[in-house]
Tab-separated table of C-alpha atoms in Angstrom:
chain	number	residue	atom	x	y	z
W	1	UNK	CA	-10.563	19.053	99.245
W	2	UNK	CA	-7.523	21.116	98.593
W	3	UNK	CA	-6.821	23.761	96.092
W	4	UNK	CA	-3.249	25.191	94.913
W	5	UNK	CA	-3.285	28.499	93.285
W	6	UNK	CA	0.041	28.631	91.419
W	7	UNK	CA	2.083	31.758	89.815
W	8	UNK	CA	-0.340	34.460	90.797
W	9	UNK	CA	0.225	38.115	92.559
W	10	UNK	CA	-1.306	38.042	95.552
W	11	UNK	CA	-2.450	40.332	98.237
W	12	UNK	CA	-0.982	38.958	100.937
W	13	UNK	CA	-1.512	40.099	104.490
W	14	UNK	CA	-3.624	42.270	106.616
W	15	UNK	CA	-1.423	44.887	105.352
W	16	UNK	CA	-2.204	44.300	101.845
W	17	UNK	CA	1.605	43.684	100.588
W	18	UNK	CA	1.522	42.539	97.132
W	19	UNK	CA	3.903	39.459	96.604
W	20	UNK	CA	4.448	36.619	93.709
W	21	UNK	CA	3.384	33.878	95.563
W	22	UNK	CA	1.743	30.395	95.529
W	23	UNK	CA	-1.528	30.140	97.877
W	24	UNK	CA	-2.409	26.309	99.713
W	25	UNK	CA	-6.278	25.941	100.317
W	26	UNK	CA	-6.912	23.042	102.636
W	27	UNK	CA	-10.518	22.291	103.622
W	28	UNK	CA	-12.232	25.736	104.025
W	29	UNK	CA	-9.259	27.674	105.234
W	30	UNK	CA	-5.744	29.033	103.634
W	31	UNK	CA	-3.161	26.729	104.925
W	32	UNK	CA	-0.034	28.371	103.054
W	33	UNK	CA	1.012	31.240	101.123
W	34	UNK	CA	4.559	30.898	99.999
W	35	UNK	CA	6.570	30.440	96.456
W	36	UNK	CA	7.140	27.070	94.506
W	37	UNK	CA	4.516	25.392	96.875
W	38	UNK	CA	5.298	21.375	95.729
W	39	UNK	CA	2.586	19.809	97.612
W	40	UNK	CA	-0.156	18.096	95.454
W	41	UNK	CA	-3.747	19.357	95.651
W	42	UNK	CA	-7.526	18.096	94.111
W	43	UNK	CA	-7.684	21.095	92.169
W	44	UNK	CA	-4.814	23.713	90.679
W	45	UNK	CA	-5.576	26.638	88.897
W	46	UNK	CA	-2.774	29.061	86.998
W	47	UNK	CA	-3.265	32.565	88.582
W	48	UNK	CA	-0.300	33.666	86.029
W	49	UNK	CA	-1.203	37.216	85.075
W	50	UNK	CA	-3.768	37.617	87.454
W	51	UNK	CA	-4.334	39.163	91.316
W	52	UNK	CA	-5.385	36.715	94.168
W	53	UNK	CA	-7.301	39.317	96.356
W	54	UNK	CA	-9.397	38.739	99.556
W	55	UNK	CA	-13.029	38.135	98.753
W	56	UNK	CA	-15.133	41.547	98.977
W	57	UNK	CA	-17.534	41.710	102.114
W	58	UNK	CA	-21.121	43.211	101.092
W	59	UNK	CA	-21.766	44.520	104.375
W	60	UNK	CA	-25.182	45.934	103.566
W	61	UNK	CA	-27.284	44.822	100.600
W	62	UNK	CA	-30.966	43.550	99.829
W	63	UNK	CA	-30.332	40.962	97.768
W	64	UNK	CA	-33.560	40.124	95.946
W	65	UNK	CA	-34.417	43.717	94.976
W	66	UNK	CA	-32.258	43.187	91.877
W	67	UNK	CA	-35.823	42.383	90.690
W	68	UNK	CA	-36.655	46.312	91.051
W	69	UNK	CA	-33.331	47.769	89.299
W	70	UNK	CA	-33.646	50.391	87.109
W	71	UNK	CA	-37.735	50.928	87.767
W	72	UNK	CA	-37.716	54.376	90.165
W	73	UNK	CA	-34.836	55.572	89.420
W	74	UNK	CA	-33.966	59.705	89.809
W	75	UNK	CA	-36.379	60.033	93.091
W	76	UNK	CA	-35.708	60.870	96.681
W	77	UNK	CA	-35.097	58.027	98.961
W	78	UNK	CA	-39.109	58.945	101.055
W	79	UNK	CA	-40.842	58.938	97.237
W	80	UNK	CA	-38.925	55.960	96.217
W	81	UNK	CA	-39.579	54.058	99.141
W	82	UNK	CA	-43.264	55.179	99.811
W	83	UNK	CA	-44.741	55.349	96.461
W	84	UNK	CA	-42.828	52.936	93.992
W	85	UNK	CA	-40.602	50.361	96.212
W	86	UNK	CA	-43.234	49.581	98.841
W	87	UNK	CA	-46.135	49.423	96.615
W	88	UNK	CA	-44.117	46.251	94.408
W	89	UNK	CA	-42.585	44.944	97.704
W	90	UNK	CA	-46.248	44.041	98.704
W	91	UNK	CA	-46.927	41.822	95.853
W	92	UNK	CA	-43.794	39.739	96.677
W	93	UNK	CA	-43.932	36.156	97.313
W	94	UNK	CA	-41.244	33.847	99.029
W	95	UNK	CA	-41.450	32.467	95.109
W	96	UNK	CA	-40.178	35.685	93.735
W	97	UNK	CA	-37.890	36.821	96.682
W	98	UNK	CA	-36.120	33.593	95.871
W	99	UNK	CA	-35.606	34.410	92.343
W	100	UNK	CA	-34.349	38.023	93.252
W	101	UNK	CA	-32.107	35.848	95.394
W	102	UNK	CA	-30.660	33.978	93.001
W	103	UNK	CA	-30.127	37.060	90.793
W	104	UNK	CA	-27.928	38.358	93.731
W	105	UNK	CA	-26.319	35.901	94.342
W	106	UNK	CA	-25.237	35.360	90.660
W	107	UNK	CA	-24.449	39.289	90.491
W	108	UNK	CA	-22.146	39.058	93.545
W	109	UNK	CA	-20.093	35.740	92.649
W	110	UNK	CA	-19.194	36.864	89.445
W	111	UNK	CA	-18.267	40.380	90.995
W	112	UNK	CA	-15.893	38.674	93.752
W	113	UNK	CA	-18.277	39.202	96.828
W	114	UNK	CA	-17.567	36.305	99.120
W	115	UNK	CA	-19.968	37.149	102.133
W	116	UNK	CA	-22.799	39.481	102.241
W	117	UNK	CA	-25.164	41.089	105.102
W	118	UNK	CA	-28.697	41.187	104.059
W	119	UNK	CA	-31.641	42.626	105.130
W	120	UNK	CA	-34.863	41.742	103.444
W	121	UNK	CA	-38.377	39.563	103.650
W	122	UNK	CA	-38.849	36.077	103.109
W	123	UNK	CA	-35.109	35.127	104.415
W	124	UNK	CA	-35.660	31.832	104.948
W	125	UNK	CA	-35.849	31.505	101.023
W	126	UNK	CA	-32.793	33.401	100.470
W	127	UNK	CA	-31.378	30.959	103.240
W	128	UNK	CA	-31.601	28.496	100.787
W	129	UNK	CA	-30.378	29.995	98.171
W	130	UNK	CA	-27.041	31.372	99.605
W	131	UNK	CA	-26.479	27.683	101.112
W	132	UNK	CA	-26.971	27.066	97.463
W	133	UNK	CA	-24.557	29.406	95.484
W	134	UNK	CA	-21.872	28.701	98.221
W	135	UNK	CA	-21.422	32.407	99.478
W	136	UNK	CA	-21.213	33.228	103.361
W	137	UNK	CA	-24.123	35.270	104.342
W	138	UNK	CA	-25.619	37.236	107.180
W	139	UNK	CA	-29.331	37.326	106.814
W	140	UNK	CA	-31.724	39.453	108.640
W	141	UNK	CA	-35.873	39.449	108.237
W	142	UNK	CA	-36.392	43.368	108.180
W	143	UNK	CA	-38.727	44.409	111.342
W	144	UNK	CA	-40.729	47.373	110.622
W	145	UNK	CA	-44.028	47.742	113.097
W	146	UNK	CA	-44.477	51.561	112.698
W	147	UNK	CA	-45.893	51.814	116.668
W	148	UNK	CA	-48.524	49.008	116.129
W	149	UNK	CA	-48.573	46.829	118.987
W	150	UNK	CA	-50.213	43.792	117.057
W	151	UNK	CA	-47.884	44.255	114.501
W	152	UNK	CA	-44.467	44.595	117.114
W	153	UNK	CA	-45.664	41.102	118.177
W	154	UNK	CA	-45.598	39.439	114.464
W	155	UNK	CA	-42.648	41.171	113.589
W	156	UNK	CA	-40.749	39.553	116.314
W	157	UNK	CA	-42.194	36.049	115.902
W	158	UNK	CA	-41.372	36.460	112.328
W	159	UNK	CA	-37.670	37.139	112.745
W	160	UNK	CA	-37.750	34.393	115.193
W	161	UNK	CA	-39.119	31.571	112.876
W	162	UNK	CA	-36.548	32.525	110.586
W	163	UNK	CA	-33.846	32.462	112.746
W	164	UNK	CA	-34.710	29.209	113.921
W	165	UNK	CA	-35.146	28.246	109.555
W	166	UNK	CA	-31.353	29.474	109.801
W	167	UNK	CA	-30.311	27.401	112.506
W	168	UNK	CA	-31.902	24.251	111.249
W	169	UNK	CA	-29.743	24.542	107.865
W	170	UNK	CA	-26.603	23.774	110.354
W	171	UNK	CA	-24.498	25.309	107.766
W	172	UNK	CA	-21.414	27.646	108.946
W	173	UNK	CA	-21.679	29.785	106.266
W	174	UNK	CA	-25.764	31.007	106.793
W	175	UNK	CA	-26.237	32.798	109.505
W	176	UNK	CA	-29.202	34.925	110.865
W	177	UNK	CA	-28.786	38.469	111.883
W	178	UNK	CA	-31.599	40.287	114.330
W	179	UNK	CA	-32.238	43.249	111.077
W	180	UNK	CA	-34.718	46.030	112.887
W	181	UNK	CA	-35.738	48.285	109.894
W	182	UNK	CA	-34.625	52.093	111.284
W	183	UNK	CA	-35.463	54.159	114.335
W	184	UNK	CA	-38.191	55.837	112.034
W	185	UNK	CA	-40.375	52.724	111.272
W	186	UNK	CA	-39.804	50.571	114.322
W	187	UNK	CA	-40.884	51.473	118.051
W	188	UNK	CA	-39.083	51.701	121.120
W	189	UNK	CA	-40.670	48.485	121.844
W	190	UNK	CA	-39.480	46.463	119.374
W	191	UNK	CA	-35.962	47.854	119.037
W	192	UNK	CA	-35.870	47.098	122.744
W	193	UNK	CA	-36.780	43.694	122.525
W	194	UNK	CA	-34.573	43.072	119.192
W	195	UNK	CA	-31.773	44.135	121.886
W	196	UNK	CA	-33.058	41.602	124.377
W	197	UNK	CA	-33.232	39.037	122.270
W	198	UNK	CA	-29.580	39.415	120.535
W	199	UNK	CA	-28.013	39.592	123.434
W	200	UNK	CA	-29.835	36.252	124.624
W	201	UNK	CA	-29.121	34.554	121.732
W	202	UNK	CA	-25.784	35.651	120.387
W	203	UNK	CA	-26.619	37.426	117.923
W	204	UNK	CA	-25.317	40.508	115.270
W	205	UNK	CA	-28.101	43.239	114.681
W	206	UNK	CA	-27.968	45.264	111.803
W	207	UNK	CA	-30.408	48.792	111.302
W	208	UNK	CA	-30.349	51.772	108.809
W	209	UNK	CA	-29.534	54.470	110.767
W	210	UNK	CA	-29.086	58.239	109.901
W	211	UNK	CA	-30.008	58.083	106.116
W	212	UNK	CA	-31.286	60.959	105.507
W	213	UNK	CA	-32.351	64.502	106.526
W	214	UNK	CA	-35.593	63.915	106.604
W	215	UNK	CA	-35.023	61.043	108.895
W	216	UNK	CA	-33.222	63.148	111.360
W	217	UNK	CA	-36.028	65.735	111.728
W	218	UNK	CA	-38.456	63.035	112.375
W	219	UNK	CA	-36.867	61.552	114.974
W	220	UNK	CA	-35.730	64.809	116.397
W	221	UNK	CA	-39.208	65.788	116.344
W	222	UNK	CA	-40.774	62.597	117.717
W	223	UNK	CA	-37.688	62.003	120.211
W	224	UNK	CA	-35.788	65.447	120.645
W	225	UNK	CA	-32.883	63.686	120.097
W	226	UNK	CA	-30.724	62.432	116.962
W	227	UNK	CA	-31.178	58.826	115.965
W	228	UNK	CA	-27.943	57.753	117.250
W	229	UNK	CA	-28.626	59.336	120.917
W	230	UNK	CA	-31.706	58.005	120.856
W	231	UNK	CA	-30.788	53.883	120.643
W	232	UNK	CA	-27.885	54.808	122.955
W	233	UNK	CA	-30.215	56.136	125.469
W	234	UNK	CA	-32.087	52.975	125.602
W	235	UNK	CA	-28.963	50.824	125.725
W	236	UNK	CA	-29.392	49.469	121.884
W	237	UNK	CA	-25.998	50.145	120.744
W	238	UNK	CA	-22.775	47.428	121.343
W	239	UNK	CA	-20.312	45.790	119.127
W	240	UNK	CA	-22.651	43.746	117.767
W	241	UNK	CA	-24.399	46.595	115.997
W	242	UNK	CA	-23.722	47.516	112.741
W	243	UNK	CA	-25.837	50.372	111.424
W	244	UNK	CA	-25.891	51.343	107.285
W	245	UNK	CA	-25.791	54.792	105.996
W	246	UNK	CA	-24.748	56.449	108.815
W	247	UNK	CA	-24.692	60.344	106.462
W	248	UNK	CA	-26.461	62.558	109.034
W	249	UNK	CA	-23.672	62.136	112.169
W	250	UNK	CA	-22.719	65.194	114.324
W	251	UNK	CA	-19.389	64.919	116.334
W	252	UNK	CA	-21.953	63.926	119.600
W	253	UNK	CA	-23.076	60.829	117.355
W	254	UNK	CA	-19.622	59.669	116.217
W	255	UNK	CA	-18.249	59.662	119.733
W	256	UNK	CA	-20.953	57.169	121.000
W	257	UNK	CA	-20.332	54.954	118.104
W	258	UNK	CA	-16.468	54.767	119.069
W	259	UNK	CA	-17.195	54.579	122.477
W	260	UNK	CA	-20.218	51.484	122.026
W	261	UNK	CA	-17.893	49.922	119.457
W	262	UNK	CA	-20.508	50.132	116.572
W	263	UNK	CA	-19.384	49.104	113.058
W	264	UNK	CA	-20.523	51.837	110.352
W	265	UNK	CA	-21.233	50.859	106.718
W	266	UNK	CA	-20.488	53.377	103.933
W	267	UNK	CA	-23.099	53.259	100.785
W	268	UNK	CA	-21.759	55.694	98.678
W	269	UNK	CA	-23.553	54.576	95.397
W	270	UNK	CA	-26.955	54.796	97.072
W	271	UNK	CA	-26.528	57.675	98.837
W	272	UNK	CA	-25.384	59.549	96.128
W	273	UNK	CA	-27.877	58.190	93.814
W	274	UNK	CA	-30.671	59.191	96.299
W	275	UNK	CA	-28.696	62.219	96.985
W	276	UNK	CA	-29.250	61.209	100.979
W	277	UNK	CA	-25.808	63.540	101.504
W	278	UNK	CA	-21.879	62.174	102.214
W	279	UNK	CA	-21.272	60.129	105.537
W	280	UNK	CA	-18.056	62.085	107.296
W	281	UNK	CA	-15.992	58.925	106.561
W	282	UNK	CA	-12.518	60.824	107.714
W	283	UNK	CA	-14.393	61.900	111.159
W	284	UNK	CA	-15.120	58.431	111.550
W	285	UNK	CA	-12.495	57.002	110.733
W	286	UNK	CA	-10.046	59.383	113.155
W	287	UNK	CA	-12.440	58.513	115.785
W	288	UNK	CA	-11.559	54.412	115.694
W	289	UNK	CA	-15.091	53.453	113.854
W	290	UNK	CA	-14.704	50.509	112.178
W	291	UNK	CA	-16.084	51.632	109.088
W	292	UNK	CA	-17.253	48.478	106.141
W	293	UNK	CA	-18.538	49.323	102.719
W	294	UNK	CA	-21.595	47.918	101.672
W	295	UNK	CA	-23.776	48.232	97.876
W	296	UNK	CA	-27.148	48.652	99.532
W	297	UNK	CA	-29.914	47.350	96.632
W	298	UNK	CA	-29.367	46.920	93.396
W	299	UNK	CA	-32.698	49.183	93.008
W	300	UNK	CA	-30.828	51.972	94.395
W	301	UNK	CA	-27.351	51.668	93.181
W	302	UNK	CA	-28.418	49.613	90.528
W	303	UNK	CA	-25.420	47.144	90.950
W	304	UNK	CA	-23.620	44.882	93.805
W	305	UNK	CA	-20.093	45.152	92.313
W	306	UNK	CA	-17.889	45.996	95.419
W	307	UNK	CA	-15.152	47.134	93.132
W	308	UNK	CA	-17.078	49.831	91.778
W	309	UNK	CA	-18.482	50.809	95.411
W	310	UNK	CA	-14.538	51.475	96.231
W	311	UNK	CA	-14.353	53.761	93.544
W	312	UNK	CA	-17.179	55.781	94.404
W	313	UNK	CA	-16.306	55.668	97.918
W	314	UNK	CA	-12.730	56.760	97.013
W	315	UNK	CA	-13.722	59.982	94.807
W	316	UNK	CA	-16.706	61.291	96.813
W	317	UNK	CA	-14.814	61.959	99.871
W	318	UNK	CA	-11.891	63.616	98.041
W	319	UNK	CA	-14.175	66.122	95.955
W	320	UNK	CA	-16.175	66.171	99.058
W	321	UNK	CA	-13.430	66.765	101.166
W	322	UNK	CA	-11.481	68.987	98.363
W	323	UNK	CA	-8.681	66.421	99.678
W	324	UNK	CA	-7.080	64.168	97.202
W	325	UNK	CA	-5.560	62.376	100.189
W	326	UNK	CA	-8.670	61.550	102.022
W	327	UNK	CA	-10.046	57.856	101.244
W	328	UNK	CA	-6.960	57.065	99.942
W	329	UNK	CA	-6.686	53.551	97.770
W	330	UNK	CA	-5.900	50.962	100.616
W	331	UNK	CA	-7.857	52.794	102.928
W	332	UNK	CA	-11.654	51.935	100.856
W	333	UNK	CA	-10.052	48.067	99.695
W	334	UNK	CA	-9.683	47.697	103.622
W	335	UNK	CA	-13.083	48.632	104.030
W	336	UNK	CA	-14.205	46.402	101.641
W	337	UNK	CA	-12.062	43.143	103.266
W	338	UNK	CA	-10.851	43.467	106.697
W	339	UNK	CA	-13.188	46.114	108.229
W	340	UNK	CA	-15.898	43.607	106.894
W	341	UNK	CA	-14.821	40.836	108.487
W	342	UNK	CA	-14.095	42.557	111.643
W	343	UNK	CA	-17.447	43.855	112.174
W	344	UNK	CA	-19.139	40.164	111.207
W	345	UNK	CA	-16.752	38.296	113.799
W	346	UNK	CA	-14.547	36.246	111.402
W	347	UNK	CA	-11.385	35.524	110.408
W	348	UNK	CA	-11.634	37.009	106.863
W	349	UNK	CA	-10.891	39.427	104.986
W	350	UNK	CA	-7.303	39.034	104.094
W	351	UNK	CA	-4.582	36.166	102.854
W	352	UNK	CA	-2.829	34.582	105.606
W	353	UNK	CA	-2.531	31.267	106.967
W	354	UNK	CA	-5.187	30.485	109.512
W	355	UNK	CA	-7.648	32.513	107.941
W	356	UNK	CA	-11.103	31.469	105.631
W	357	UNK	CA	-9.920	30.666	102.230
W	358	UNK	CA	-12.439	33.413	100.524
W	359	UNK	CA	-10.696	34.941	97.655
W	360	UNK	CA	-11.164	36.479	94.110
W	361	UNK	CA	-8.654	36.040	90.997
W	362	UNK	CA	-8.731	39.543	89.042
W	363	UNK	CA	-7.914	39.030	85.654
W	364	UNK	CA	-5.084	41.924	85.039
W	365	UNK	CA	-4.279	40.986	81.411
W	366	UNK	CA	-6.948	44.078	79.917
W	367	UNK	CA	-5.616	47.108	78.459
W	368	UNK	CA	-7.685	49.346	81.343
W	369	UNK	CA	-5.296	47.214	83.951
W	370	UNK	CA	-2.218	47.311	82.468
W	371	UNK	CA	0.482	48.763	83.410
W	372	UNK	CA	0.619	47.469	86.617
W	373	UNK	CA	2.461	50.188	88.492
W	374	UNK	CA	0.386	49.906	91.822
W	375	UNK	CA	-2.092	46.413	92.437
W	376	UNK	CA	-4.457	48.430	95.010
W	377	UNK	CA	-4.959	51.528	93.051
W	378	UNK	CA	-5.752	49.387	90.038
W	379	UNK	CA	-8.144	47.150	92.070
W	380	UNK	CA	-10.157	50.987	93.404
W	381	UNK	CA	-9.767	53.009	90.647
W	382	UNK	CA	-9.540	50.811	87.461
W	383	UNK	CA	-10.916	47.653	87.957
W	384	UNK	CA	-14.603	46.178	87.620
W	385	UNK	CA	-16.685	43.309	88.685
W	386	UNK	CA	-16.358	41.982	85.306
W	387	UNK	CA	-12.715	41.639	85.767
W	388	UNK	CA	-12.878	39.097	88.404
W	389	UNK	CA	-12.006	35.765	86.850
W	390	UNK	CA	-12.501	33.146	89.903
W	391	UNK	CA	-14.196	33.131	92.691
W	392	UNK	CA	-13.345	31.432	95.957
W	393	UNK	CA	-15.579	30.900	99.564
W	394	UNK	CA	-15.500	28.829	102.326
W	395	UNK	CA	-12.439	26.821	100.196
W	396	UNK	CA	-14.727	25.924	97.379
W	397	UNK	CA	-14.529	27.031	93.803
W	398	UNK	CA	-18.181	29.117	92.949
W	399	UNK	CA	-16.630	30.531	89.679
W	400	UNK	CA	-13.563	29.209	87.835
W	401	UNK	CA	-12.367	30.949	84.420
W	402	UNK	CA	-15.911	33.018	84.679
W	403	UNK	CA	-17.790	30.016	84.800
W	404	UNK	CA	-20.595	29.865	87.724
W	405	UNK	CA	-20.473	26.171	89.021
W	406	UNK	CA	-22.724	26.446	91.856
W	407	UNK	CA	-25.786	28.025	89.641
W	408	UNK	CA	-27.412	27.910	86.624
W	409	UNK	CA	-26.842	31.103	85.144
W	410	UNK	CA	-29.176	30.858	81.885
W	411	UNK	CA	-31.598	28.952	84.133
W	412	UNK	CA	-31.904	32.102	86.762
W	413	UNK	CA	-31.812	34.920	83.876
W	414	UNK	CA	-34.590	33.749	82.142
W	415	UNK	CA	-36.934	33.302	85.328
W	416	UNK	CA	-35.824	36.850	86.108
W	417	UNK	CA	-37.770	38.188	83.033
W	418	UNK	CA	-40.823	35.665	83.908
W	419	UNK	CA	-40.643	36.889	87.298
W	420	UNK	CA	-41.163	40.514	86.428
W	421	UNK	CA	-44.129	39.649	83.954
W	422	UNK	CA	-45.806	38.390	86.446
W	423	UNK	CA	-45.550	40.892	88.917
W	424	UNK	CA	-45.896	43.475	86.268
């Protein structure tokens, strides 16, 4: 199948120049970007007024707890977890995980998101259900044994009967990530094995690492060491890690990070709404950290629009800072593309020939977009999810003229509410 996307302004470039331009889909990659492209195609769709932009890259979410938004809200991250998420998380059932799923997966198409990085239970169900909606995700089982043995054991043999769920789908677009909880609820055991294991089989790990203050001062009281020392110390850390959060860093932490190549994910609406502190996104980013942006949960956000999280990730560090020029526009819009991709392996991220044809269609005809003196600053500072128009992944239309095709939309809202009677 091919798709032509005619008349549009698009972001064109890992450079991000803005040009009036024609874009040629072929297959599931971006074949040409040029003006008064002639060649036929199945589908053609009038971008006239509108942005073609790269596809956002969720680089840390939990999908499924949309189910939870909005129900422990205004707590610390330990109370929130411990006492309210926790508790519900328990009565989950691979039923309901799916229908959180879906609920993601419906909030992040219509927002633009073209690949996400999940961490969460029951992943073979949301395996199904991202093969389903069309998006490209990463999905990890998340591994937390707390220093029981017995339980280090089933973790593992968990995350390894989903990865081999994953692998049976044969589908380039789902792919299983080794997702170790934190240095705070797994043991050395485990996170040594999870190490082991990716390395044997090829695989990315993701972890939540340096969330919070409390975190730090239990692991500096269990290990004498911060959390970052501590997995470089027992040879955890590589370019296949990617760690979320990442607040609590000391200048000892961020060199090891440069030096092991480890990609960084910035949560800014989570950690402010936990108030879990401000990652030192400039020290990182001076160091050569590849640094993504992610939404975490939508139970601690309480969304997954990506356009919003570049927002909030472009104003906290320049009131944090006191710096207008820190976290400037095309610095967060490149964390939420091309630093992505970079840190997942794949040629994404950006519109060029030769690369995956994942992009979003911004409708720029609204009053709160118009005039269009500068199409990145709009995109960070003035845009929404609810602007995006069309969504593109893999080379396959999931949302055309705000239209899901892939999912029932009606269908998936109303077993939402159903969902949460039950568990209620």
């Amino acid at each position: 199948m091919s798709i032509l996307i005619r008349n549009g302004r698009v972001i064109y470039g890992e450079n991000f120049e803005v040009v009036e331009a024609d874009v040629l889909i072929e297959g599931k990659g971006i074949a040409k970007v040029a003006k008064g492209i002639n060649e036929s195609a199945d589908t053609v769709i009038d971008a006239k007024g509108r942005i073609v932009s790269p596809a956002f890259i969720n680089l840390h979410t939990h999908s499924p707890m949309g189910l939870f938004r909005g129900l422990a809200d205004d707590l610390p991250l330990m109370d929130w977890l411990q006492n309210h998420i926790w508790p519900r998380e328990a009565k989950l059932t691979r039923e309901y995980t799916k229908v959180g799923a879906y609920l993601g997966a419906l909030e992040m198409i219509k927002s633009g998101t073209g690949t996400f990085l999940d961490m969460y239970f029951f992943m073979d169900g949301v395996a199904e259900v991202t093969l389903e909606s069309g998006l490209r995700g990463y999905l990890s089982y998340g591994m937390i044994d707390l220093g029981d043995p017995e339980k280090t054991g089933k973790e593992i043999r968990e995350a390894l009967r989903t990865m081999e769920f994953i692998e049976k789908l044969n589908s380039d677009r789902v792919h299983f990530v080794f997702g170790p909880h934190a240095p705070y609820t797994c043991s050395i055991a485990l996170l040594k094995e999870v190490r082991r294991l990716a390395s044997e089989h090829n695989k990315l790990i993701t972890i939540h690492v340096s969330e919070t203050m409390a975190e730090i001062g239990q692991i500096t009281e269990r290990y004498g060491k911060s959390p970052v020392v501590l997995l470089d110390d027992i040879g955890f850390l590589g370019r296949d890690v990617i760690i979320a959060h990442g607040v609590w860093l000391d200048s000892r932490d961020i060199q090891i990070l440069a030096r092991e190549g480890v990609t960084v994910v910035h949560n800014p609406g989570s950690n402010m709404k936990l108030a879990s502190g401000v990652m030192p996104l400039q020290k990182l980013l001076n160091a050569g950290v590849n640094v993504g942006l992610g939404t975490d949960g939508a139970a601690s956000n309480n969304n997954l629009d990506m356009l919003e999280e570049m927002k909030l990730a472009a104003l906290l560090h320049k009131v944090h800072n006191l710096d207008p020029t820190v976290a400037d526009a095309k610095t967060v819009f490149r964390m939420a593309t091309l630093n992505g991709a970079r840190a997942l392996g794949i040629k994404a991220g950006a519109i060029k020939e030769g690369y995956l044809a994942d992009l979003a269609i911004i409708d720029f005809n609204k009053p709160h977009l118009r005039p269009v003196n500068s199409v990145i600053s709009h995109l960070v500072y003035s845009a929404n999810g609810n602007d995006v128009e069309t969504t593109i992944v893999d080379g396959k239309v999931l949302m055309l003229d705000g239209e899901v095709l892939t999912l029932d939309e009606e269908k998936i809202l109303d077993k939402v509410e159903k969902t949460i009677e039950k568990l209620a």
